Amino acid sequence: MQKIKLSLTNYTAIAFSVFLFITISILISISYSRMSEMAQDTVSQQFQRYVDDIYTSVSDKYRPITQIFGYLSTSSDWDNEKASDINLIKAIDLTRYLAKDTLTNSIYMGFPNGDLLGAHKLSSKTKQYYYDAPAHAKFVIETLIYKEADVNELTRVYLSNKFNVIDTTVTKNDSLNVFERTWYKIGVQSPNLAPTPIYKDLRTNEDSLTLVQKHQFSGVVIAADLNIRTIVDSLKASDLSDDAIRVLFGDKGQFVVYHNNNSHFSNFNDSAKNEDLNSLFKRENFKVIIKHNLDKNKLFSFNFQDKEWFGQSHAISFMQNNNARLLIAVPKNSILGSSKRMLQDTMLTLISVGILFIPLSWLFARVLTRPLRTLSEQIKQVTALDVSEIETTQSNIKEIAELQQSTSKMRTTLDDFLRLLTMLSNEQDIHSLLEKTCDKASIMLDADSAFVYLKSEEDDNILEPYILHTQNDSIKTDISQCPSLSTQWPYEKLRNNVNVKDIQFNLIHPMLKTALIKAGIHPENSNVYTLTIPLVDRSGNILGLLGFSYDECLDGEELTHVMGVAKTLSDFVSLSFESQNLMAKQKELLNSFIKLIAGAIDTKSPYTGAHCQRVPELASMLAAEASKSTKTQFSKFNLDSKGWEQLNIAAWLHDCGKVTTPEYIIDKATKLETIYNRINEIRMRFEVLIRDAQIQALTAISQGECAKQTNNILAENIAQIEDDFAFIAKCNLGEHMINDEAVDRIKSISQQTWLRFLDDELGLSPAERAQKTRATPVTLPIMEPVLSDRAEHLISHIDNSLELEAHLRFNMKRPLQRNNLGELHNLMIQRGTINAEERYVINHHVIQTITMLEQLPLPAHLSRVPEIAGGHHEQLNGRGYPRGYQEDEISLEARILAIADVFEALTASDRPYKTAKSLSQSIKILSFMSKDRHIDSDLFKLFLSSGIYLDYAQQYLKPEQIDHVDITEYL
């Protein structure tokens, strides 16, 4: 028997419920209004007490510094025109003040001539990296004597905690320039005390501001660095609620914000670091709030973070000529918290009046809401993507029964769709993706067939058949039987966003209909109806066509349902198709860019050849053999597609840091070579020695000496000079080993002198002249050694944040100098042509490689690229670089890369500093490295037993390099 369904309205017309609701609402509204006014008055008084406390606290803490400025800016003791006029005793007085005041970090003075005098506290953070201070130093006095724009004399006097002098240093400094300092520019214009904008002090990593004032009777600018944490502590110390906002802003635009137990410092021109406060930090928004609410005795309201706030603005002056304002604001809900509690009490009283109506209302509501509660639970499950079936009793209410049917249908459709998305989300192949889409979609839409057309790569106006699918396994579909279509059919105008109106039903191309019938999907002479949806990318470009065929015509709700599901499917297919194409192109772009960088590194120096291109090839060969190996040590090494991609990128970019290595070092073919081979300079000095000997002999003959005897002596001298130069020229070559005997002879030859008549500073650049640090002028002509190590040969390091970070992260020992171009220093290199300083620069490319690769936003599966690429110079004995990893810290990929890098370098025939090794020589060297645990011995044996060494040699080595290798003696 069919149940009688009643309308929901028959159960909802209850007059007393409406009356009770209206009565209670009016009473609650009146009570809430009165209590809100009382709460606002209380908060306004609390704000005023807080402001008074802030003013007292901050003023007391800043009074000492204002007093010291009053003394320094008016006293004749500090009325000087240059820093050297102030003696050390007076400067030490400044440190005595710093010791007493925890608020002040530094006091310094800028003089009109560019000099700078400063007294600074020393902390553990600043001692080494900024002041190079002794361990027990507590203060430092800096005196900068300004000489030139690039050459200043900086004197540092380090003091103990008892103000005794510990040490004094004098250095050259070209980075400090008083005239360019912000505080100096502000101070020159400020006869009264003025603050700079708030900034992050890099020495202490704390937020600070600088107070500046010009001396009343001179051009000296006095400045002090203050830690403004005092302001924050003052803002924090209050009985305001935790969610209150306190903004203290000065007349220079700087401001401090305290909110939720966190403080934020900024200028109006800076972007906010806290996204929650971003809208408040915007200059214009903030100015509008303050401009229209300057009355400190009146609360005002404003919107912030989608909440209503109450606030007050107060003027505060706690520093000479430095007026500030304080904005205090709390959420309206926080202010009215007590009012709400009182309101709740009122509500309980009012609700008790209607308690006699509760039993009747409860019985009525239970009957009404039972099916709705069931539906609510079902919808919650669907919201959580739980689409499992739940047994329900059909309601007698018509509207609820229809809602139950719709919910059940929604659950079924969502279940099918989620299963489809889950299956397709992991699909990487586009053909398989579309095949599975057609399979599942034809079931969901109850279609006889599903087909996909994609835009032709040759002609953008043609759609070519790609997939034809049917649920009937007995039918063998042939996609080649389907005709090509025009992109204009059936969509003459495609929108950027396809909606249901773009879906065409009951429209079929005659040739497509023939193909579907011929394939046996539809009977002969039957009606064929198709549902076709355009596949469009996010730019509105057509990608293809998704279609379904039916034997019967769809209409009404069934058609609406099918079209809606088909629309969602087409969006997913379009997005997936476009995304996979985009990912493929991005990978292609990345690989091309990687190879471009590697090629640029190889091209940078004609002598590195194709090193960056050959190492990935050799590494891939060795990794493939390791993956196939059944040996225990390689059992866990099995690279998937992502692992191969990671290894390949690391191999291609393992030397990307060489872009920072000077080319003349990479290409250095002789010991004296820099940008050019300096043997020519030395040759000219020996030529001068020969000319001097000839002139000496001619002079002696002209003065009556025996011509024959003199010429014999001349011949001996010339022969000795030629022999000495030949020896020096031989030592200049990298293949010549320098032993102790050779070192002694080089030093002996260097004692010979020649007479220089011309000024050697003429024609030099400013940087070259700066390198010549001569204490006294040179009087010409002057005797000079034919070989020497001079001061200008020492090139200093250029330290920056990256260099300092490298010292902390890596264990490579840095030489004292960036380079040493000394002639003796380079000629006495024992092996090769590279000195210790240049070797460090070359090895430093690994640090640069790691640093550069770590800056890339690599996805998770490529996260180890920096580690693999930067580990190819690590050794299993822990003596490698740049980190000195132990054996268990070096990954197998990095070990593979190390062997590939060494073997390629040994066999390369395009290096200027060495001749290419033969195959047997290279294998022998690798065996020594294996025994010394420079490289992995298991990988070395696999390298030999697999025949990789020979395969690589036949492909890349010259025929004369490939000789016989008996690998049995190494296995």
Short mmCIF file of N, CA and C in Angstrom, two decimals, residues 341-467:
data_model
loop_
_atom_site.label_atom_id
_atom_site.label_comp_id
_atom_site.label_asym_id
_atom_site.label_seq_id
_atom_site.Cartn_x
_atom_site.Cartn_y
_atom_site.Cartn_z
N ARG A 341 28.09 37.49 28.65
CA ARG A 341 27.78 36.61 29.78
C ARG A 341 26.53 37.07 30.53
N MET A 342 26.40 38.39 30.66
CA MET A 342 25.19 38.91 31.30
C MET A 342 23.98 38.64 30.43
N LEU A 343 24.21 38.71 29.11
CA LEU A 343 23.12 38.46 28.18
C LEU A 343 22.66 37.00 28.28
N GLN A 344 23.63 36.11 28.46
CA GLN A 344 23.27 34.70 28.59
C GLN A 344 22.40 34.47 29.82
N ASP A 345 22.76 35.17 30.90
CA ASP A 345 21.92 35.04 32.11
C ASP A 345 20.51 35.52 31.85
N THR A 346 20.42 36.62 31.09
CA THR A 346 19.09 37.16 30.78
C THR A 346 18.31 36.19 29.91
N MET A 347 19.05 35.61 28.94
CA MET A 347 18.38 34.66 28.06
C MET A 347 17.85 33.45 28.83
N LEU A 348 18.62 32.97 29.79
CA LEU A 348 18.15 31.83 30.59
C LEU A 348 16.87 32.17 31.34
N THR A 349 16.81 33.42 31.82
CA THR A 349 15.59 33.83 32.54
C THR A 349 14.39 33.87 31.61
N LEU A 350 14.63 34.43 30.41
CA LEU A 350 13.52 34.55 29.47
C LEU A 350 13.07 33.19 28.93
N ILE A 351 14.07 32.33 28.70
CA ILE A 351 13.73 31.02 28.16
C ILE A 351 12.94 30.20 29.17
N SER A 352 13.25 30.43 30.45
CA SER A 352 12.51 29.67 31.48
C SER A 352 11.02 29.98 31.46
N VAL A 353 10.69 31.19 30.97
CA VAL A 353 9.27 31.56 30.88
C VAL A 353 8.52 30.61 29.94
N GLY A 354 9.21 30.20 28.86
CA GLY A 354 8.53 29.35 27.89
C GLY A 354 8.78 27.88 28.10
N ILE A 355 9.21 27.49 29.33
CA ILE A 355 9.55 26.10 29.55
C ILE A 355 8.34 25.18 29.49
N LEU A 356 7.14 25.76 29.75
CA LEU A 356 5.91 24.96 29.68
C LEU A 356 5.64 24.50 28.25
N PHE A 357 6.23 25.20 27.24
CA PHE A 357 5.97 24.85 25.85
C PHE A 357 6.95 23.81 25.31
N ILE A 358 8.00 23.48 26.11
CA ILE A 358 9.04 22.60 25.62
C ILE A 358 8.55 21.20 25.28
N PRO A 359 7.79 20.51 26.17
CA PRO A 359 7.35 19.15 25.81
C PRO A 359 6.61 19.08 24.49
N LEU A 360 5.70 20.04 24.28
CA LEU A 360 4.94 20.02 23.03
C LEU A 360 5.87 20.29 21.84
N SER A 361 6.79 21.26 21.98
CA SER A 361 7.71 21.58 20.89
C SER A 361 8.66 20.42 20.59
N TRP A 362 9.11 19.74 21.68
CA TRP A 362 10.03 18.62 21.49
C TRP A 362 9.39 17.47 20.74
N LEU A 363 8.16 17.08 21.12
CA LEU A 363 7.47 16.00 20.44
C LEU A 363 7.23 16.33 18.98
N PHE A 364 6.85 17.61 18.73
CA PHE A 364 6.58 18.03 17.36
C PHE A 364 7.86 18.03 16.51
N ALA A 365 8.95 18.56 17.08
CA ALA A 365 10.20 18.65 16.32
C ALA A 365 10.79 17.28 16.04
N ARG A 366 10.63 16.34 16.99
CA ARG A 366 11.19 15.01 16.79
C ARG A 366 10.58 14.31 15.58
N VAL A 367 9.26 14.43 15.45
CA VAL A 367 8.58 13.83 14.29
C VAL A 367 9.08 14.48 13.00
N LEU A 368 9.26 15.79 13.03
CA LEU A 368 9.63 16.54 11.83
C LEU A 368 11.08 16.28 11.40
N THR A 369 11.99 16.19 12.38
CA THR A 369 13.42 16.21 12.04
C THR A 369 14.07 14.84 11.95
N ARG A 370 13.36 13.77 12.31
CA ARG A 370 13.99 12.45 12.26
C ARG A 370 14.56 12.13 10.89
N PRO A 371 13.79 12.24 9.80
CA PRO A 371 14.38 11.96 8.48
C PRO A 371 15.43 13.00 8.07
N LEU A 372 15.24 14.24 8.54
CA LEU A 372 16.23 15.26 8.19
C LEU A 372 17.57 14.98 8.87
N ARG A 373 17.54 14.48 10.11
CA ARG A 373 18.79 14.11 10.78
C ARG A 373 19.52 13.01 10.02
N THR A 374 18.74 12.04 9.55
CA THR A 374 19.35 10.96 8.77
C THR A 374 20.01 11.52 7.51
N LEU A 375 19.28 12.40 6.83
CA LEU A 375 19.85 13.02 5.62
C LEU A 375 21.08 13.86 5.95
N SER A 376 21.06 14.54 7.09
CA SER A 376 22.21 15.36 7.49
C SER A 376 23.45 14.49 7.67
N GLU A 377 23.29 13.32 8.33
CA GLU A 377 24.40 12.42 8.50
C GLU A 377 24.94 11.91 7.15
N GLN A 378 24.00 11.62 6.25
CA GLN A 378 24.43 11.15 4.93
C GLN A 378 25.20 12.24 4.18
N ILE A 379 24.73 13.47 4.27
CA ILE A 379 25.40 14.57 3.56
C ILE A 379 26.77 14.83 4.19
N LYS A 380 26.89 14.70 5.52
CA LYS A 380 28.19 14.85 6.15
C LYS A 380 29.17 13.80 5.63
N GLN A 381 28.67 12.57 5.46
CA GLN A 381 29.53 11.53 4.92
C GLN A 381 29.95 11.85 3.49
N VAL A 382 29.02 12.34 2.70
CA VAL A 382 29.36 12.70 1.32
C VAL A 382 30.36 13.85 1.30
N THR A 383 30.17 14.81 2.23
CA THR A 383 31.12 15.93 2.32
C THR A 383 32.52 15.43 2.64
N ALA A 384 32.60 14.37 3.44
CA ALA A 384 33.89 13.76 3.76
C ALA A 384 34.31 12.75 2.71
N LEU A 385 33.60 12.75 1.55
CA LEU A 385 33.88 11.84 0.44
C LEU A 385 33.71 10.38 0.82
N ASP A 386 32.81 10.12 1.81
CA ASP A 386 32.41 8.76 2.15
C ASP A 386 31.08 8.49 1.46
N VAL A 387 31.12 7.71 0.39
CA VAL A 387 29.93 7.50 -0.44
C VAL A 387 29.39 6.07 -0.29
N SER A 388 29.69 5.43 0.83
CA SER A 388 29.15 4.09 1.06
C SER A 388 27.64 4.15 1.31
N GLU A 389 26.93 3.08 0.94
CA GLU A 389 25.48 3.03 1.06
C GLU A 389 25.05 2.97 2.52
N ILE A 390 23.94 3.66 2.85
CA ILE A 390 23.36 3.64 4.19
C ILE A 390 21.87 3.32 4.08
N GLU A 391 21.40 2.36 4.89
CA GLU A 391 19.99 2.00 4.87
C GLU A 391 19.17 3.10 5.51
N THR A 392 18.15 3.56 4.82
CA THR A 392 17.28 4.63 5.32
C THR A 392 15.83 4.25 5.12
N THR A 393 14.98 4.82 5.99
CA THR A 393 13.53 4.63 5.88
C THR A 393 12.96 5.81 5.12
N GLN A 394 12.15 5.52 4.10
CA GLN A 394 11.62 6.59 3.27
C GLN A 394 10.62 7.42 4.05
N SER A 395 10.73 8.72 3.99
CA SER A 395 9.89 9.64 4.74
C SER A 395 8.50 9.74 4.11
N ASN A 396 7.51 10.10 4.97
CA ASN A 396 6.15 10.35 4.48
C ASN A 396 5.99 11.76 3.95
N ILE A 397 6.96 12.59 4.22
CA ILE A 397 6.89 13.98 3.74
C ILE A 397 7.42 14.03 2.32
N LYS A 398 6.66 14.61 1.43
CA LYS A 398 6.96 14.59 0.00
C LYS A 398 8.32 15.20 -0.31
N GLU A 399 8.54 16.41 0.21
CA GLU A 399 9.80 17.09 -0.10
C GLU A 399 11.01 16.33 0.42
N ILE A 400 10.86 15.75 1.64
CA ILE A 400 11.99 15.01 2.21
C ILE A 400 12.24 13.73 1.42
N ALA A 401 11.17 13.04 0.99
CA ALA A 401 11.34 11.82 0.20
C ALA A 401 12.08 12.11 -1.10
N GLU A 402 11.74 13.24 -1.76
CA GLU A 402 12.44 13.60 -2.99
C GLU A 402 13.91 13.92 -2.71
N LEU A 403 14.15 14.56 -1.55
CA LEU A 403 15.52 14.87 -1.18
C LEU A 403 16.32 13.60 -0.92
N GLN A 404 15.68 12.58 -0.32
CA GLN A 404 16.36 11.31 -0.08
C GLN A 404 16.75 10.64 -1.40
N GLN A 405 15.84 10.68 -2.39
CA GLN A 405 16.14 10.09 -3.69
C GLN A 405 17.29 10.83 -4.38
N SER A 406 17.28 12.16 -4.30
CA SER A 406 18.35 12.95 -4.93
C SER A 406 19.70 12.68 -4.25
N THR A 407 19.66 12.55 -2.91
CA THR A 407 20.90 12.28 -2.18
C THR A 407 21.49 10.93 -2.56
N SER A 408 20.60 9.92 -2.70
CA SER A 408 21.07 8.59 -3.08
C SER A 408 21.70 8.60 -4.48
N LYS A 409 21.04 9.32 -5.38
CA LYS A 409 21.58 9.40 -6.74
C LYS A 409 22.90 10.17 -6.77
N MET A 410 22.97 11.21 -5.94
CA MET A 410 24.22 11.99 -5.87
C MET A 410 25.35 11.13 -5.35
N ARG A 411 25.06 10.29 -4.33
CA ARG A 411 26.09 9.43 -3.77
C ARG A 411 26.62 8.45 -4.80
N THR A 412 25.69 7.86 -5.58
CA THR A 412 26.11 6.89 -6.60
C THR A 412 26.97 7.55 -7.66
N THR A 413 26.53 8.72 -8.13
CA THR A 413 27.30 9.43 -9.17
C THR A 413 28.67 9.85 -8.66
N LEU A 414 28.70 10.36 -7.41
CA LEU A 414 29.97 10.80 -6.84
C LEU A 414 30.91 9.62 -6.63
N ASP A 415 30.34 8.49 -6.22
CA ASP A 415 31.14 7.28 -6.03
C ASP A 415 31.82 6.87 -7.33
N ASP A 416 31.03 6.85 -8.41
CA ASP A 416 31.60 6.48 -9.72
C ASP A 416 32.67 7.47 -10.15
N PHE A 417 32.39 8.75 -9.92
CA PHE A 417 33.32 9.77 -10.38
C PHE A 417 34.62 9.75 -9.57
N LEU A 418 34.51 9.55 -8.24
CA LEU A 418 35.71 9.49 -7.42
C LEU A 418 36.58 8.30 -7.78
N ARG A 419 35.93 7.18 -8.07
CA ARG A 419 36.70 6.01 -8.47
C ARG A 419 37.44 6.28 -9.78
N LEU A 420 36.76 6.99 -10.68
CA LEU A 420 37.40 7.33 -11.95
C LEU A 420 38.59 8.26 -11.73
N LEU A 421 38.40 9.30 -10.92
CA LEU A 421 39.48 10.25 -10.67
C LEU A 421 40.67 9.57 -9.97
N THR A 422 40.37 8.71 -9.00
CA THR A 422 41.45 8.01 -8.28
C THR A 422 42.26 7.15 -9.24
N MET A 423 41.56 6.49 -10.15
CA MET A 423 42.25 5.60 -11.09
C MET A 423 43.08 6.41 -12.08
N LEU A 424 42.55 7.55 -12.51
CA LEU A 424 43.22 8.31 -13.56
C LEU A 424 44.29 9.27 -13.03
N SER A 425 44.20 9.63 -11.73
CA SER A 425 45.14 10.62 -11.21
C SER A 425 46.58 10.12 -11.22
N ASN A 426 46.75 8.81 -11.14
CA ASN A 426 48.10 8.23 -11.16
C ASN A 426 48.56 7.82 -12.55
N GLU A 427 47.72 8.06 -13.54
CA GLU A 427 48.04 7.65 -14.90
C GLU A 427 48.93 8.70 -15.56
N GLN A 428 50.06 8.24 -16.09
CA GLN A 428 51.03 9.14 -16.72
C GLN A 428 50.95 9.12 -18.24
N ASP A 429 50.45 8.01 -18.80
CA ASP A 429 50.38 7.89 -20.26
C ASP A 429 49.06 8.47 -20.74
N ILE A 430 49.11 9.38 -21.71
CA ILE A 430 47.90 10.08 -22.16
C ILE A 430 46.93 9.13 -22.85
N HIS A 431 47.45 8.15 -23.62
CA HIS A 431 46.56 7.21 -24.30
C HIS A 431 45.83 6.34 -23.28
N SER A 432 46.56 5.86 -22.29
CA SER A 432 45.93 5.05 -21.25
C SER A 432 44.93 5.87 -20.46
N LEU A 433 45.25 7.14 -20.20
CA LEU A 433 44.34 8.03 -19.49
C LEU A 433 43.01 8.16 -20.22
N LEU A 434 43.07 8.41 -21.52
CA LEU A 434 41.84 8.58 -22.31
C LEU A 434 41.10 7.26 -22.47
N GLU A 435 41.82 6.16 -22.59
CA GLU A 435 41.19 4.84 -22.72
C GLU A 435 40.39 4.50 -21.47
N LYS A 436 40.99 4.74 -20.30
CA LYS A 436 40.29 4.44 -19.05
C LYS A 436 39.13 5.41 -18.83
N THR A 437 39.30 6.65 -19.26
CA THR A 437 38.21 7.61 -19.14
C THR A 437 37.00 7.15 -19.95
N CYS A 438 37.23 6.72 -21.16
CA CYS A 438 36.13 6.24 -22.01
C CYS A 438 35.47 5.00 -21.40
N ASP A 439 36.28 4.12 -20.84
CA ASP A 439 35.75 2.89 -20.25
C ASP A 439 34.81 3.21 -19.10
N LYS A 440 35.27 3.98 -18.13
CA LYS A 440 34.46 4.28 -16.96
C LYS A 440 33.32 5.24 -17.27
N ALA A 441 33.58 6.20 -18.13
CA ALA A 441 32.54 7.18 -18.44
C ALA A 441 31.38 6.55 -19.18
N SER A 442 31.64 5.62 -20.07
CA SER A 442 30.55 4.97 -20.80
C SER A 442 29.66 4.17 -19.85
N ILE A 443 30.24 3.62 -18.76
CA ILE A 443 29.44 2.92 -17.75
C ILE A 443 28.63 3.93 -16.94
N MET A 444 29.28 5.02 -16.49
CA MET A 444 28.58 6.02 -15.69
C MET A 444 27.42 6.65 -16.45
N LEU A 445 27.59 6.88 -17.74
CA LEU A 445 26.57 7.54 -18.56
C LEU A 445 25.70 6.55 -19.31
N ASP A 446 25.94 5.25 -19.10
CA ASP A 446 25.14 4.20 -19.74
C ASP A 446 25.10 4.40 -21.26
N ALA A 447 26.30 4.65 -21.84
CA ALA A 447 26.40 4.90 -23.28
C ALA A 447 26.82 3.62 -23.99
N ASP A 448 26.45 3.52 -25.29
CA ASP A 448 26.82 2.35 -26.09
C ASP A 448 28.29 2.40 -26.48
N SER A 449 28.80 3.60 -26.66
CA SER A 449 30.22 3.75 -27.02
C SER A 449 30.71 5.11 -26.56
N ALA A 450 32.02 5.21 -26.48
CA ALA A 450 32.67 6.49 -26.17
C ALA A 450 33.81 6.68 -27.15
N PHE A 451 34.02 7.91 -27.60
CA PHE A 451 35.08 8.17 -28.57
C PHE A 451 35.76 9.49 -28.25
N VAL A 452 37.04 9.58 -28.64
CA VAL A 452 37.84 10.78 -28.40
C VAL A 452 38.49 11.19 -29.70
N TYR A 453 38.40 12.48 -30.00
CA TYR A 453 39.11 13.10 -31.12
C TYR A 453 40.11 14.11 -30.55
N LEU A 454 41.31 14.16 -31.13
CA LEU A 454 42.31 15.14 -30.73
C LEU A 454 42.74 15.97 -31.94
N LYS A 455 43.15 17.19 -31.65
CA LYS A 455 43.56 18.10 -32.72
C LYS A 455 44.82 17.60 -33.40
N SER A 456 44.83 17.67 -34.70
CA SER A 456 45.97 17.19 -35.48
C SER A 456 47.19 18.06 -35.23
N GLU A 457 48.36 17.42 -35.15
CA GLU A 457 49.61 18.17 -34.97
C GLU A 457 50.02 18.90 -36.24
N GLU A 458 49.55 18.38 -37.40
CA GLU A 458 49.92 18.99 -38.68
C GLU A 458 48.97 20.12 -39.06
N ASP A 459 47.69 20.00 -38.71
CA ASP A 459 46.69 20.98 -39.13
C ASP A 459 45.79 21.30 -37.94
N ASP A 460 45.84 22.57 -37.49
CA ASP A 460 45.04 22.97 -36.32
C ASP A 460 43.55 22.95 -36.58
N ASN A 461 43.15 22.84 -37.84
CA ASN A 461 41.72 22.88 -38.17
C ASN A 461 41.11 21.48 -38.28
N ILE A 462 41.89 20.45 -38.00
CA ILE A 462 41.42 19.08 -38.16
C ILE A 462 41.45 18.36 -36.82
N LEU A 463 40.36 17.62 -36.52
CA LEU A 463 40.29 16.73 -35.38
C LEU A 463 40.44 15.30 -35.88
N GLU A 464 41.43 14.60 -35.38
CA GLU A 464 41.67 13.24 -35.82
C GLU A 464 41.16 12.24 -34.79
N PRO A 465 40.59 11.09 -35.23
CA PRO A 465 40.10 10.08 -34.28
C PRO A 465 41.27 9.48 -33.50
N TYR A 466 41.05 9.32 -32.20
CA TYR A 466 42.12 8.84 -31.32
C TYR A 466 41.73 7.55 -30.59
N ILE A 467 40.51 7.50 -30.04
CA ILE A 467 40.05 6.32 -29.30
C ILE A 467 38.58 6.09 -29.62
#
